[in-house]
């Protein structure tokens, strides 16, 4: 018995502390000294474009004009000051007001907190952010070094952060905030138990997105902003709003006011012009570019509420013949009214979106051919007949985006199923399988990865359809016990984390893969359940996109993600669990 | 085209309105007149034991002493007044402050609300609850007619509710509250669009429970009370608190103060004597008996924090050999210290619990035989050696419950795996399969049903264990993609609803089945995620237990459950979704 105890003690002594960072930086060295930080820490931002050194926290409280970004990193000095100020404010709020005492990560009763003595404690003296022309490090790819940063916390308490752009500074302060814990007895100070610290970090992929469907059920602009706030914790940089679908049209379009008036579930669902602008601003100061998808020509039935003449096969009773889910209905393809509608719509939307994004998603998934049998001007479901019509429609839509300087995105079907010819700058978003990604880049297109076997957050909660006659056999197994949905099972966070987007792809093709997105289709998600559907699973995807590859999770992964989860909960984001509390308190205890 | 439109219109006209009731009453007739109710509606309760008629709402606001129930329906007149008063208050709160405008259940923009004209509207004149000696109706089984009720709402606006006991009155007012909707323009009135109404209702099973594990992760007493509040909506009548387990001991026991002090994750987790009493009181006025399980002799490692000498095989590094999940450790079986511990524990607990419940669960599941190889006084894992020790231990525990007038419950293993001889009043709780239930009643025991294939709410969120070396093959498939847990997939609400507990059981055996329970084991659930894990799925189980059998769900089921979900959300219970909003708004539109 005594031997066993000794072995356990020795084992405990060799357990390494988990660094509470998510995503894990690309390069990291840490020590084991404790460094404290007080609320009056000095903060400075030395901009390379404007060599005035401005010092923070007690600086002028004037509201700077909102930062307007085109995503290219060119910002005015005022915009930089504003962004740096806000990023620093958020870091301060997180560490002093929304931080956590990591009691759940330590054995019960064990005094895990460092002792604090104000006279002898070593304090953070300053946080200096310095813009440099370039950051060169083996961990950082050249082509996205503009998003990179370094953090050096020296033993004396000087914190030096180097960045190339303000975007890097936003990431750096996210990381910096995660290094500190709250203390249960001293609310005015926080501590970092891993000093000195050296971090060199930058993303593997430029496009690290979350696709949020806000049309199947109702969401508020607060929901979207809360999601952006959570996304910023794990360094997402794109929020793709799947803004409309067949079920509802919740976006105000002043040039086509009937769209939302008739197409939204109810007026309270509608995101007004102002709401959308506020959402984009909210994202821009958190390093997140918010862009819209207007899915076309499929998934558009809700347009028919306002403009019935634009839609073929609307609300067919046998919707299964014309759509994958109710209601059926798609934009007509050779109608000048439809072309004019698209022109008007994009002329209204794009200039409004432009200050904050240069991306616009034109959709293009799951186009149903049968629906055009019911359009008397087409009267065919033949691909040969339809393909030129689809090509012409997409040409028209892309031309409209080009007019306003936008880069178009399309779903993979437009290339893989319809074989369209598209401008080289078009970004193709894949979702069906890993081979889709290879196929798209093989054709020379820039591509986003995604996976319905790993990164579909809506799976596994059951089918939403009802059987007409439950006593009679139905051809559809989803309508029988156990009533599983099309992409069951639920993708747990480990499954999300183990997705390796570039697995098996030749290095030569990888340059065209600019990033990926995680998807939340919201047939069974609304305001109430949003947080738990997204978190912590979306964060697991964020680390894959940041670091560049999936991995089989270890206990260290579990613990780091659990730190992030508890930090999200401290910010009133109702994230799901990562593991049982006992496993966090007993490091090594749930490893087999 | 015109023909199609006509067909749709005709079809729409024949769609029947869904009655927004959950669980569905056993017998129900309704009309289509609208009846309004104002806040000053008169309420009376005519008690058969005390023939004073007392009139409500503006009655005395004195707080009656808390109702103390032994579950047998014998209450003092004061207790009845108190219960009736509180049930009426809750009904009033729900219909006037927490009610819903059913816009989500109607096509957008369609004026679905009845027009209100205060001079011509027909109002509820009075709500009279009358205690009667018996309620006889073909829909109501004699043996549980004491929980039955009738509701008659006549065309003139008189509402007569008949009950046998106050428990029936609590259910009746729950049903009554669900009949009313809020109006978007007139906050001071609510309306019932289905008058006249005739309901005869009562449960099929006497025991309709939810088993909530509060030891694997942290929950607060507010969480438990919020759960009770939600449970009362769907007429649950038992809350089984799985109070302790190997991971933590969160219950204060004054006679053994070290148990919670050493065994809880942290002091804030502990339910004090007062907390527990408040929880039970909170349940009793909502018709819910709160009883405790102290799982023994397995699942008890947390006792070892305070009393290491009582536990064999505590915290073995190779826990897989001694337990199904970490940490290993069980009560020793032939230790006089253990017997004394059980005596002291139950002498402390049971008298405190007694005013509100006559049930006590002694556990008995998943006893690991190997653990006794490490107990030098047993030194065996042979069933032959262990069986008499288990029998003797259980005899001792049951004797302690009998001393305080409690009915003991045990998990099925004690009968089916260990073949113990048990007193006839012991209730055996099954959980592994439908055949377990048959086997238990075949042996002459009263039994509770349950099912890990249908009614395990924790399934499908992924394994919580971590692989020691993710790159090496492990014999355990759970440690590889897709990292599914032992009882995956997730049990969606339709799967829950389709569980038919008595399927295939001869009628002659059914009398011994007194009810069932739904289970939430909380390895991956805590305060933050509790509501979404329970609701609406627990409600689906509640209707099965109320009506007596599972069924394949139809659109009517979906709509009724969605009404309940929206009512829960209106009361700040973060319930999950039932279906997509479009399906609710377009009745018949998601049926295939």
Coordinates of N, CA and C in Angstrom, one line a residue, chain B residues 245-347:
Chain B
X245 N -22.4 10.1 -5.5 CA -21.7 9.1 -6.3 C -20.3 9.1 -6.0
X246 N -19.5 8.3 -6.8 CA -18.1 8.2 -6.5 C -17.3 9.5 -6.7
X247 N -17.9 10.4 -7.5 CA -17.1 11.6 -7.8 C -17.3 12.7 -6.7
X248 N -18.5 12.8 -6.1 CA -18.6 13.8 -5.1 C -19.8 13.5 -4.1
X249 N -19.7 14.1 -3.0 CA -20.8 13.9 -2.0 C -21.3 15.3 -1.6
X250 N -22.4 15.8 -2.3 CA -22.8 17.1 -2.1 C -23.9 17.4 -1.2
X251 N -24.1 16.5 -0.2 CA -25.3 16.6 0.7 C -24.8 16.7 2.1
X252 N -25.2 17.8 2.8 CA -24.8 18.0 4.2 C -25.4 16.9 5.1
X253 N -24.6 16.3 5.9 CA -25.2 15.3 6.9 C -24.6 15.7 8.3
X254 N -25.4 16.4 9.1 CA -24.8 16.9 10.3 C -24.2 15.8 11.2
X255 N -24.7 14.6 11.2 CA -24.1 13.6 12.0 C -22.7 13.1 11.5
X256 N -22.5 13.3 10.2 CA -21.2 12.9 9.6 C -20.7 14.1 8.8
X257 N -20.3 15.2 9.5 CA -20.0 16.4 8.8 C -18.9 16.3 7.8
X258 N -18.0 15.4 8.0 CA -16.8 15.3 7.1 C -17.2 14.8 5.7
X259 N -18.4 14.2 5.6 CA -18.8 13.6 4.3 C -18.8 14.7 3.2
X260 N -19.6 15.8 3.5 CA -19.7 16.9 2.5 C -18.4 17.7 2.5
X261 N -17.9 17.9 3.7 CA -16.7 18.8 3.9 C -15.5 18.3 3.0
X262 N -15.4 17.0 3.1 CA -14.3 16.4 2.3 C -14.7 15.9 0.9
X263 N -16.0 15.5 0.8 CA -16.4 14.8 -0.4 C -17.0 15.6 -1.5
X264 N -17.4 16.8 -1.1 CA -18.0 17.7 -2.2 C -16.9 18.3 -3.0
X265 N -17.2 18.7 -4.2 CA -16.1 19.3 -5.1 C -15.6 20.6 -4.4
X266 N -16.6 21.4 -3.9 CA -16.2 22.5 -3.1 C -17.4 22.9 -2.3
X267 N -17.2 23.7 -1.2 CA -18.3 24.0 -0.3 C -19.6 24.6 -1.0
X268 N -19.4 25.3 -2.1 CA -20.6 25.9 -2.7 C -21.5 24.9 -3.4
X269 N -21.0 23.7 -3.6 CA -21.8 22.6 -4.2 C -22.7 22.0 -3.2
X270 N -22.5 22.1 -1.9 CA -23.2 21.3 -0.9 C -24.6 21.8 -0.7
X271 N -25.6 20.9 -0.8 CA -27.0 21.2 -0.4 C -27.1 21.0 1.1
X272 N -27.3 22.1 1.8 CA -27.4 22.1 3.2 C -28.7 21.4 3.7
X273 N -28.8 21.2 5.0 CA -30.1 20.6 5.5 C -31.2 21.5 5.1
X274 N -31.0 22.8 5.2 CA -32.1 23.8 4.9 C -32.4 23.8 3.4
X275 N -31.3 23.7 2.6 CA -31.6 23.7 1.1 C -32.4 22.5 0.8
X276 N -32.1 21.3 1.3 CA -32.8 20.1 1.0 C -34.3 20.2 1.4
X277 N -34.5 20.8 2.6 CA -35.9 21.0 3.1 C -36.6 21.9 2.2
X278 N -36.0 23.0 1.8 CA -36.6 24.0 0.9 C -37.0 23.3 -0.4
X279 N -36.1 22.5 -0.9 CA -36.4 21.8 -2.2 C -37.6 20.9 -2.0
X280 N -37.6 20.2 -0.9 CA -38.8 19.3 -0.7 C -40.1 20.0 -0.6
X281 N -40.0 21.1 0.1 CA -41.2 22.0 0.3 C -41.7 22.5 -1.1
X282 N -40.7 23.0 -1.8 CA -41.0 23.5 -3.1 C -41.7 22.5 -4.0
X283 N -41.2 21.2 -3.9 CA -41.8 20.2 -4.6 C -43.2 19.9 -4.1
X284 N -43.3 19.8 -2.8 CA -44.6 19.4 -2.3 C -45.8 20.3 -2.7
X285 N -45.6 21.6 -2.8 CA -46.7 22.5 -3.2 C -46.9 22.4 -4.7
X286 N -46.0 21.7 -5.4 CA -46.2 21.5 -6.9 C -46.6 20.1 -7.2
X287 N -46.9 19.3 -6.2 CA -47.4 18.0 -6.4 C -46.2 17.0 -6.7
X288 N -45.0 17.4 -6.3 CA -43.8 16.5 -6.6 C -43.1 16.1 -5.3
X289 N -43.1 14.8 -5.1 CA -42.4 14.2 -4.0 C -40.9 14.1 -4.3
X290 N -40.1 14.8 -3.5 CA -38.7 14.7 -3.7 C -38.1 13.7 -2.8
X291 N -37.4 12.7 -3.4 CA -36.8 11.6 -2.5 C -35.4 11.4 -2.9
X292 N -34.6 10.9 -2.0 CA -33.1 10.8 -2.2 C -32.7 9.3 -2.5
X293 N -31.7 9.3 -3.3 CA -30.9 8.0 -3.4 C -29.5 8.2 -2.8
X294 N -29.2 7.4 -1.9 CA -27.7 7.2 -1.5 C -27.3 5.9 -2.1
X295 N -26.6 5.9 -3.2 CA -26.3 4.7 -4.0 C -25.2 4.0 -3.2
X296 N -25.5 2.7 -2.9 CA -24.6 1.8 -2.1 C -24.7 0.4 -2.6
X297 N -23.8 -0.5 -2.4 CA -22.4 -0.2 -1.9 C -21.5 0.3 -3.0
X298 N -21.9 0.1 -4.3 CA -21.0 0.7 -5.3 C -21.2 2.2 -5.4
X299 N -20.5 2.9 -6.3 CA -20.6 4.3 -6.5 C -20.5 5.1 -5.3
X300 N -19.5 4.8 -4.4 CA -19.4 5.4 -3.1 C -18.0 5.9 -2.8
X301 N -17.1 6.0 -3.8 CA -15.7 6.4 -3.5 C -15.6 7.7 -2.8
X302 N -16.6 8.6 -3.0 CA -16.5 10.0 -2.4 C -16.5 9.9 -0.9
X303 N -17.1 8.8 -0.3 CA -17.1 8.6 1.1 C -15.7 8.5 1.7
X304 N -14.9 7.9 0.8 CA -13.5 7.6 1.2 C -12.7 8.9 1.5
X305 N -13.1 10.0 1.0 CA -12.4 11.2 1.3 C -12.4 11.5 2.8
X306 N -13.6 11.3 3.4 CA -13.8 11.5 4.8 C -13.4 10.3 5.6
X307 N -13.8 9.1 5.1 CA -13.7 7.8 5.9 C -13.0 6.8 5.0
X308 N -11.7 6.9 4.8 CA -10.9 6.0 3.9 C -11.1 4.5 4.3
X309 N -11.3 4.3 5.6 CA -11.3 2.9 6.0 C -12.6 2.1 5.6
X310 N -13.6 2.9 5.1 CA -14.9 2.3 4.7 C -14.8 1.8 3.2
X311 N -13.8 2.1 2.5 CA -13.8 1.9 1.0 C -12.7 0.9 0.6
X312 N -13.1 0.0 -0.3 CA -12.1 -0.9 -0.9 C -11.8 -0.4 -2.3
X313 N -10.6 -0.6 -2.7 CA -10.1 -0.3 -4.0 C -10.3 1.2 -4.4
X314 N -10.0 2.1 -3.5 CA -10.2 3.5 -3.8 C -9.2 4.1 -4.8
X315 N -9.7 4.8 -5.8 CA -8.8 5.5 -6.7 C -7.7 4.7 -7.3
X316 N -8.0 3.4 -7.7 CA -7.0 2.6 -8.3 C -6.6 3.2 -9.6
X317 N -5.2 3.3 -9.9 CA -4.8 3.8 -11.2 C -5.4 3.1 -12.3
X318 N -5.5 1.7 -12.2 CA -6.2 1.0 -13.3 C -7.7 0.9 -12.9
X319 N -8.4 2.0 -12.9 CA -9.7 2.0 -12.4 C -10.7 1.1 -13.2
X320 N -10.3 0.9 -14.5 CA -11.2 0.0 -15.4 C -11.4 -1.4 -14.8
X321 N -10.4 -1.8 -14.0 CA -10.6 -3.2 -13.4 C -11.5 -3.2 -12.2
X322 N -11.9 -2.0 -11.7 CA -12.7 -2.0 -10.5 C -13.9 -1.1 -10.6
X323 N -14.1 -0.5 -11.7 CA -15.3 0.4 -11.8 C -15.6 0.7 -13.3
X324 N -16.8 1.1 -13.6 CA -17.2 1.4 -15.0 C -16.7 2.8 -15.4
X325 N -16.5 3.6 -14.4 CA -15.9 4.9 -14.7 C -15.1 5.4 -13.5
X326 N -14.1 6.3 -13.7 CA -13.3 6.7 -12.6 C -14.1 7.6 -11.7
X327 N -13.7 7.6 -10.4 CA -12.7 6.8 -9.7 C -13.3 5.5 -9.2
X328 N -12.4 4.5 -9.1 CA -12.9 3.2 -8.5 C -13.0 3.4 -7.0
X329 N -13.7 2.4 -6.4 CA -13.9 2.4 -4.9 C -15.3 2.1 -4.5
X330 N -15.5 1.2 -3.6 CA -16.8 0.8 -3.1 C -16.8 0.6 -1.6
X331 N -18.0 0.7 -1.0 CA -18.1 0.4 0.4 C -17.7 -1.1 0.7
X332 N -16.9 -1.3 1.7 CA -16.6 -2.6 2.1 C -17.8 -3.3 2.6
X333 N -17.8 -4.6 2.5 CA -19.1 -5.3 2.7 C -19.2 -6.1 4.1
X334 N -18.1 -6.4 4.7 CA -18.2 -7.1 6.0 C -17.5 -6.3 7.1
X335 N -17.7 -5.0 7.0 CA -17.0 -4.1 8.0 C -18.1 -3.6 8.9
X336 N -17.9 -3.7 10.2 CA -18.8 -3.2 11.2 C -18.8 -1.7 11.1
X337 N -17.7 -1.1 10.8 CA -17.6 0.4 10.6 C -18.6 0.8 9.5
X338 N -18.6 0.0 8.4 CA -19.6 0.4 7.3 C -21.0 0.3 7.8
X339 N -21.3 -0.8 8.5 CA -22.7 -0.9 9.0 C -23.1 0.2 9.9
X340 N -22.1 0.6 10.8 CA -22.4 1.7 11.7 C -22.5 3.0 10.9
X341 N -21.7 3.2 9.9 CA -21.8 4.4 9.0 C -23.2 4.5 8.4
X342 N -23.7 3.3 7.9 CA -25.0 3.3 7.2 C -26.1 3.7 8.3
X343 N -26.0 3.1 9.5 CA -27.0 3.4 10.5 C -27.0 4.9 10.9
X344 N -25.8 5.4 11.1 CA -25.7 6.8 11.4 C -26.2 7.7 10.3
X345 N -25.8 7.4 9.1 CA -26.3 8.2 8.0 C -27.8 8.2 7.8
X346 N -28.4 7.1 7.9 CA -29.9 7.0 7.7 C -30.6 7.6 8.9
X347 N -30.0 7.4 10.1 CA -30.7 8.0 11.3 C -30.7 9.5 11.2

